[in-house]
Amino acid sequence: MVNERSPRGGARGKLRAHFLANIGRVMDSEELREIAGGQSEWARRVRELRTEEGYLILTHNDRSDLKPGQYLLENPKPQPAFERAISKETRAFVLDRNGFTCQMCGAVAGEPHPYDPTRKTRLHIGHIIDKSKGGSDDPSNLRAICSVCNEGAQNATLIRPDLKHLLAQIRRATAADQLEALKWLISKFPKQTAEEIAAKNK
Ligand SMILES: [Zn+2]
């Protein structure tokens, strides 16, 4: 799919074709400038591929093993148009509601990804009920999903656990892990923690 603003020819088209022909290979700015025909605006064209066409071109801001000036496209599938059409307000609302945490794997925005520590967690907005199953673009049907889950690298069985299963998991964990979970919950809910302690000491 090519929209009107991205003709196949021109620097952007050449860069798009080059990225798609080199999935998974790290490229530097020299190479990309050359592909763009020596055009000084090549970096802007790369940015457009990302922001306007939704290609997840990674830089050192996304992965700690990339140096400044290095670019990498791992996934040929651009982000869906709906995500690019979401307003800044809706995006901020959904991310805030989800505590800037991936709702599938629990990765936190900006932190190293738990399943791939070389990658910084970058959050996207995804549907709770898929559009193909009648889900809407309303904020109530949107959630934060990290790029790893978004790319389907993690399998979809990582669904949110219900309370019964979550407590069962915690009870089976080691005391050390239970204490780690406790620390995490205290840092997430400091006010409620203080209230619980105060209520217990009455
Ligand atoms: Zn995730």
CSV table of C-alpha atoms in Angstrom, one decimal, residues 95 98-116 119-123 144-149 154 158 184:
chain,number,residue,atom,x,y,z
A,95,LEU,CA,-0.8,5.1,28.0
A,98,ASN,CA,-2.2,1.5,31.4
A,99,GLY,CA,0.5,2.9,33.6
A,100,PHE,CA,3.0,3.1,30.6
A,101,THR,CA,3.1,-0.7,30.7
A,102,CYS,CA,2.6,-3.2,28.0
A,103,GLN,CA,-0.7,-4.9,28.7
A,104,MET,CA,0.5,-8.3,27.3
A,105,CYS,CA,4.0,-8.8,28.8
A,106,GLY,CA,4.2,-6.1,31.5
A,107,ALA,CA,7.3,-4.3,29.9
A,108,VAL,CA,7.6,-0.7,31.0
A,109,ALA,CA,8.1,2.2,28.5
A,110,GLY,CA,11.8,3.2,28.2
A,111,GLU,CA,13.1,0.3,30.3
A,112,PRO,CA,15.1,-2.6,28.7
A,113,HIS,CA,12.6,-5.2,27.4
A,114,PRO,CA,12.3,-8.3,29.7
A,115,TYR,CA,12.5,-10.7,26.8
A,116,ASP,CA,15.1,-8.8,24.8
A,119,ARG,CA,15.8,-3.3,23.2
A,120,LYS,CA,14.3,-0.3,25.0
A,121,THR,CA,10.6,-0.8,25.5
A,122,ARG,CA,8.6,1.3,23.1
A,123,LEU,CA,4.8,1.3,23.5
A,144,ALA,CA,-0.7,-0.1,25.4
A,145,ILE,CA,1.3,-2.9,23.6
A,146,CYS,CA,5.1,-3.0,23.4
A,147,SER,CA,6.8,-3.3,20.0
A,148,VAL,CA,8.0,-6.9,20.9
A,149,CYS,CA,4.4,-8.0,21.5
A,154,GLN,CA,5.9,-13.2,22.1
A,158,LEU,CA,0.5,-14.1,27.4
A,184,TRP,CA,7.1,-3.5,43.2
